[in-house]
Amino acid sequence: MSKDNILASNFFELFELPVSYDVDLTKLQQQYMKLQKLLHPDRFANSSDQQKRLSMQQTSWVNEAQATLKDPVLRAVYLLKLNGIDINLENETTMDAGFLMQQLELRERLEQVRKNFNNTEDDPLAVLESIAKELKNSMNEMMQGFAESYAAGQFGNAREWIRKLQFMKKATNEVNALAANIEDELMN
Amino acid sequence: MQRNYITMALLQIAEPGKSTTAHQHRLAAGIDLGTTNSLVATVRSGKVSTLPDSAGRHLLPSVVHYGEKQIHVGQAAHQYSINDPLNTIVSVKRFMGRGLEDISTGDEHYSYEFADTERAVPRFKTRAGDVSAIEVSAEILKVLKQRAEETLGGELSGAVITVPAYFDDAQRQATKDAARLAGIKVLRLLNEPTAAAVAYGLDTGNDGVIAVYDLGGGTFDISILRLNKGVFEVLATGGDSSLGGDDFDYAIAQWILEQSKTSDRDDPAIKRLVMQQARQAKEALAETDTVDIKIDTEICHWQGILSREILEELLTPLVKKTLTSCRRALRDAAIEKQDIMEVVMVGGSTRTLLVREMVAGFFECELLTGIDPDKVVASGAALQADVLVGNKPDDQMLLLDVIPLSLGIETMGGLVEKIIHRNTAIPVAKAQEFTTYKDGQTAMAIHVLQGERELVSDNRSLARFELRGFPPQVAGAARIRVTFQVDADGLLIVSAREENSGVEARIDVKPSYGLTDTEIESMLRESIEHAEDDMQSRLLREQQVEADRVLEALDSALAVDGDQLLSAQEKSQIAAARQVLLEAKSSSDTNRIKQAIAELEATCEAYVARRMNTSIKTAMQGHSIDEYAADSKSKAETEES
């Protein structure tokens, strides 16, 4: 960290965490709170505009750092960035045919739930919950895969894990959004 | 349950070494600018209370009447509501940051005339001229400010004003502009649910996750908060900025009009009268099982009975809508219903029994209803104001908020690209790079939207920013980096620079539903002229106050660590700039003071940054981050090889 500017420190250093894919989330949260208590603009409500601006920039930085390290995909992307590999998630896509096939099947299952939630004997929310659980399990495996590739310095492999993780994250969001919509429909 | 401030005050006296300058007690207030009623509260002798008017009434009805000779606010305006509806503005909060089309589509139960205008900001036609919602709100704020200053016997240093958590940027900005028109320095726009949690003293109780269910006159908010050692961290917030007790009244009023079979349902006076009857009936049914309703005017005679059963039938769909938002907020927060320890109930509409029953049934946990739901928000705001103004230097309370709705920009084909997602912790900054599509292009427009939908037309337009003045280059060569900064109040600030040349772009903001700075300034000027005050002397006083603030902050900083952090040369430079400001302050030259402040701030820039970093290092368990950084870097390098 540069002497006069926390904005120049990397996210791990900021929270006094080792640069590693395995992050102690409890410690992250504790350090986050500590920094917020020091830097938040509310601590400078009576200070000069200059100090207020600085505090706003610094808390924005702390917030971004926390959001990045908390999220398994963003954290992975950030680690590779620290190693000189820039990844634009929008443009990344995996070519693993087997994986893509699984993704298609998953989308079809979701479509089935969407279409039939009103006239099926299965509880659509329970079905979605079990899909979410499957997704979570395979995400955990992929995170493990990333951690190993990264630790071994195999950044090409690590990058491939990120592409797959990103797919899974999107799929999880879709499952949650669908569950929310179905829940609203069923309740009203 | 309430925060014990007497103890805190004693602690402060017992530890004089902690604060470096003898601290002067500043006057601060919390203001709940509500749809139906507004309140002001302050902390006095360690106790928080809302302030009554001279007749002992705490609630100021949010009603403004533009009369022949003068403007009435509150109870005084109320009586004109039925006889002079066009000049009496009620529920003005619903119009804050809103456009004409929002009003004509959604809210047909308003009976105002609007001025024909090119601008999207609606203006009520009154006999005192056309007024915007911002100006009407400023009238309410002026009365509350005056009430606080008369009670406290001095000028307010600042106020915390509450807004629904679900308010978008335009609505927040409108609120802040109204405060500015009323001559109030806003310490913070605080979300109403957070304010309520503060008032219940939940920061001093058990740590855990709570929900705040806030159903006011015109808005509904649900917030999920995590409490941890004095920090209130908002995990997710949701709601409906146009759903509230007014809609209950409206549903009941529609029922009355249907029953009465009156032919004149559009008459403004009838509408107001029936709305009032509906409201009284709703309130009565919190106590009894049936209520008699009697309408007796020249064009409408009707008498009937409204039972609680029918009331609940009318209201159930509305309450269900709020529960849908609750489910969504829980999902966004990734919290299970069972994890909610308790639910804080806020807003007058939570007095309705059906609301309590349905909310308790949904969350399956205890409801906190101990503090008057009308007063709880203002009280929380006052507690926060007292901390912010500096009266509680050792208080650990901190309120961390999120942005309630995603921010995005318009892209090709009328689609929205999200830049900052909803429920992101604020302050937050995101940068995005743009390029030019024509040779020699020196300007570009950015359309900023707020909302969750994909199409531009389905989201709320916030503003169009025109960036100008970057150097001409061939198409695609320019790299314009636009930074979207959201501050702690949830307000958006856009800045832009061209990366190749380093030129800062000039930004012209055209708010979609707000007033421009120029408009606000001219309103200020007008209002001051009306008051026969002197604009110049007011501006001068503002700068003098600002100069005092800067000097006080600097002196107390220097006393703490000036010797450790500054070289002799730096110290003498700062002392010189300080002297310049001291001299400027005693002059009556506003610009000279302004300039001297800017110069002193520039001189102190490195010092300010150094101080903050030092305090971070000290707080991070005593050992230096520098050492640690070097350490972890070498570790990362090892892993690479």
PDB file of C-alpha atoms in Angstrom, chain B residues 127-214:
ATOM      1  CA  ARG B 127     -53.599  31.581  -6.941  1.00  0.00           C
ATOM      2  CA  ALA B 128     -50.093  32.362  -5.718  1.00  0.00           C
ATOM      3  CA  GLY B 129     -48.739  31.248  -9.087  1.00  0.00           C
ATOM      4  CA  ASP B 130     -47.459  27.912 -10.366  1.00  0.00           C
ATOM      5  CA  VAL B 131     -45.526  25.949  -7.766  1.00  0.00           C
ATOM      6  CA  SER B 132     -43.567  22.707  -7.974  1.00  0.00           C
ATOM      7  CA  ALA B 133     -43.699  19.941  -5.362  1.00  0.00           C
ATOM      8  CA  ILE B 134     -40.235  21.025  -4.217  1.00  0.00           C
ATOM      9  CA  GLU B 135     -41.468  24.495  -3.336  1.00  0.00           C
ATOM     10  CA  VAL B 136     -44.548  23.139  -1.569  1.00  0.00           C
ATOM     11  CA  SER B 137     -42.345  20.795   0.499  1.00  0.00           C
ATOM     12  CA  ALA B 138     -40.023  23.689   1.314  1.00  0.00           C
ATOM     13  CA  GLU B 139     -42.975  25.500   2.920  1.00  0.00           C
ATOM     14  CA  ILE B 140     -43.512  22.533   5.254  1.00  0.00           C
ATOM     15  CA  LEU B 141     -39.809  22.348   6.067  1.00  0.00           C
ATOM     16  CA  LYS B 142     -39.653  26.075   6.841  1.00  0.00           C
ATOM     17  CA  VAL B 143     -42.357  25.685   9.490  1.00  0.00           C
ATOM     18  CA  LEU B 144     -40.530  22.734  11.092  1.00  0.00           C
ATOM     19  CA  LYS B 145     -37.217  24.557  11.028  1.00  0.00           C
ATOM     20  CA  GLN B 146     -38.789  27.553  12.698  1.00  0.00           C
ATOM     21  CA  ARG B 147     -40.423  25.334  15.310  1.00  0.00           C
ATOM     22  CA  ALA B 148     -37.066  23.745  16.140  1.00  0.00           C
ATOM     23  CA  GLU B 149     -35.221  27.054  16.312  1.00  0.00           C
ATOM     24  CA  GLU B 150     -37.843  28.652  18.520  1.00  0.00           C
ATOM     25  CA  THR B 151     -37.853  25.671  20.868  1.00  0.00           C
ATOM     26  CA  LEU B 152     -34.087  25.366  21.048  1.00  0.00           C
ATOM     27  CA  GLY B 153     -33.430  29.086  21.055  1.00  0.00           C
ATOM     28  CA  GLY B 154     -30.840  29.213  18.317  1.00  0.00           C
ATOM     29  CA  GLU B 155     -29.964  28.521  14.729  1.00  0.00           C
ATOM     30  CA  LEU B 156     -29.817  24.901  13.542  1.00  0.00           C
ATOM     31  CA  SER B 157     -26.376  23.684  12.464  1.00  0.00           C
ATOM     32  CA  GLY B 158     -28.023  21.081  10.331  1.00  0.00           C
ATOM     33  CA  ALA B 159     -30.723  18.472  10.052  1.00  0.00           C
ATOM     34  CA  VAL B 160     -31.159  14.863   9.064  1.00  0.00           C
ATOM     35  CA  ILE B 161     -34.139  14.498   6.766  1.00  0.00           C
ATOM     36  CA  THR B 162     -35.690  11.115   6.243  1.00  0.00           C
ATOM     37  CA  VAL B 163     -36.788   9.625   2.925  1.00  0.00           C
ATOM     38  CA  PRO B 164     -38.370   6.289   2.075  1.00  0.00           C
ATOM     39  CA  ALA B 165     -35.603   3.753   1.487  1.00  0.00           C
ATOM     40  CA  TYR B 166     -37.184   3.030  -1.856  1.00  0.00           C
ATOM     41  CA  PHE B 167     -36.962   6.633  -3.093  1.00  0.00           C
ATOM     42  CA  ASP B 168     -35.066   6.922  -6.368  1.00  0.00           C
ATOM     43  CA  ASP B 169     -32.428   9.499  -7.176  1.00  0.00           C
ATOM     44  CA  ALA B 170     -34.923  12.072  -8.502  1.00  0.00           C
ATOM     45  CA  GLN B 171     -37.066  11.843  -5.357  1.00  0.00           C
ATOM     46  CA  ARG B 172     -34.030  12.150  -3.076  1.00  0.00           C
ATOM     47  CA  GLN B 173     -32.676  15.081  -5.020  1.00  0.00           C
ATOM     48  CA  ALA B 174     -36.066  16.800  -4.871  1.00  0.00           C
ATOM     49  CA  THR B 175     -36.085  16.374  -1.088  1.00  0.00           C
ATOM     50  CA  LYS B 176     -32.610  17.820  -0.765  1.00  0.00           C
ATOM     51  CA  ASP B 177     -33.545  20.737  -3.018  1.00  0.00           C
ATOM     52  CA  ALA B 178     -36.604  21.456  -0.872  1.00  0.00           C
ATOM     53  CA  ALA B 179     -34.365  21.603   2.205  1.00  0.00           C
ATOM     54  CA  ARG B 180     -32.035  23.976   0.415  1.00  0.00           C
ATOM     55  CA  LEU B 181     -34.965  26.237  -0.461  1.00  0.00           C
ATOM     56  CA  ALA B 182     -36.028  26.173   3.174  1.00  0.00           C
ATOM     57  CA  GLY B 183     -32.537  27.203   4.278  1.00  0.00           C
ATOM     58  CA  ILE B 184     -31.710  23.904   5.989  1.00  0.00           C
ATOM     59  CA  LYS B 185     -28.265  22.343   5.865  1.00  0.00           C
ATOM     60  CA  VAL B 186     -28.811  18.655   5.225  1.00  0.00           C
ATOM     61  CA  LEU B 187     -26.420  16.503   7.245  1.00  0.00           C
ATOM     62  CA  ARG B 188     -27.758  13.355   5.672  1.00  0.00           C
ATOM     63  CA  LEU B 189     -30.769  11.994   3.845  1.00  0.00           C
ATOM     64  CA  LEU B 190     -31.555   9.021   6.037  1.00  0.00           C
ATOM     65  CA  ASN B 191     -33.740   6.114   5.059  1.00  0.00           C
ATOM     66  CA  GLU B 192     -36.892   5.970   7.153  1.00  0.00           C
ATOM     67  CA  PRO B 193     -36.600   2.285   8.123  1.00  0.00           C
ATOM     68  CA  THR B 194     -33.040   2.788   9.330  1.00  0.00           C
ATOM     69  CA  ALA B 195     -34.143   5.797  11.358  1.00  0.00           C
ATOM     70  CA  ALA B 196     -36.816   3.670  13.015  1.00  0.00           C
ATOM     71  CA  ALA B 197     -34.308   0.970  13.941  1.00  0.00           C
ATOM     72  CA  VAL B 198     -32.102   3.657  15.495  1.00  0.00           C
ATOM     73  CA  ALA B 199     -35.004   5.022  17.540  1.00  0.00           C
ATOM     74  CA  TYR B 200     -35.700   1.572  18.981  1.00  0.00           C
ATOM     75  CA  GLY B 201     -32.107   1.507  20.197  1.00  0.00           C
ATOM     76  CA  LEU B 202     -31.525  -1.759  18.385  1.00  0.00           C
ATOM     77  CA  ASP B 203     -27.810  -0.995  18.082  1.00  0.00           C
ATOM     78  CA  THR B 204     -27.437  -1.456  21.814  1.00  0.00           C
ATOM     79  CA  GLY B 205     -29.304  -4.763  21.976  1.00  0.00           C
ATOM     80  CA  ASN B 206     -28.570  -8.177  20.542  1.00  0.00           C
ATOM     81  CA  ASP B 207     -26.755  -8.509  17.261  1.00  0.00           C
ATOM     82  CA  GLY B 208     -28.728 -10.164  14.493  1.00  0.00           C
ATOM     83  CA  VAL B 209     -30.978  -9.571  11.519  1.00  0.00           C
ATOM     84  CA  ILE B 210     -34.204  -7.572  11.692  1.00  0.00           C
ATOM     85  CA  ALA B 211     -36.841  -6.342   9.270  1.00  0.00           C
ATOM     86  CA  VAL B 212     -38.386  -2.885   9.243  1.00  0.00           C
ATOM     87  CA  TYR B 213     -41.894  -2.755   7.767  1.00  0.00           C
ATOM     88  CA  ASP B 214     -42.787   0.853   7.036  1.00  0.00           C
TER      89      ASP B 214
END
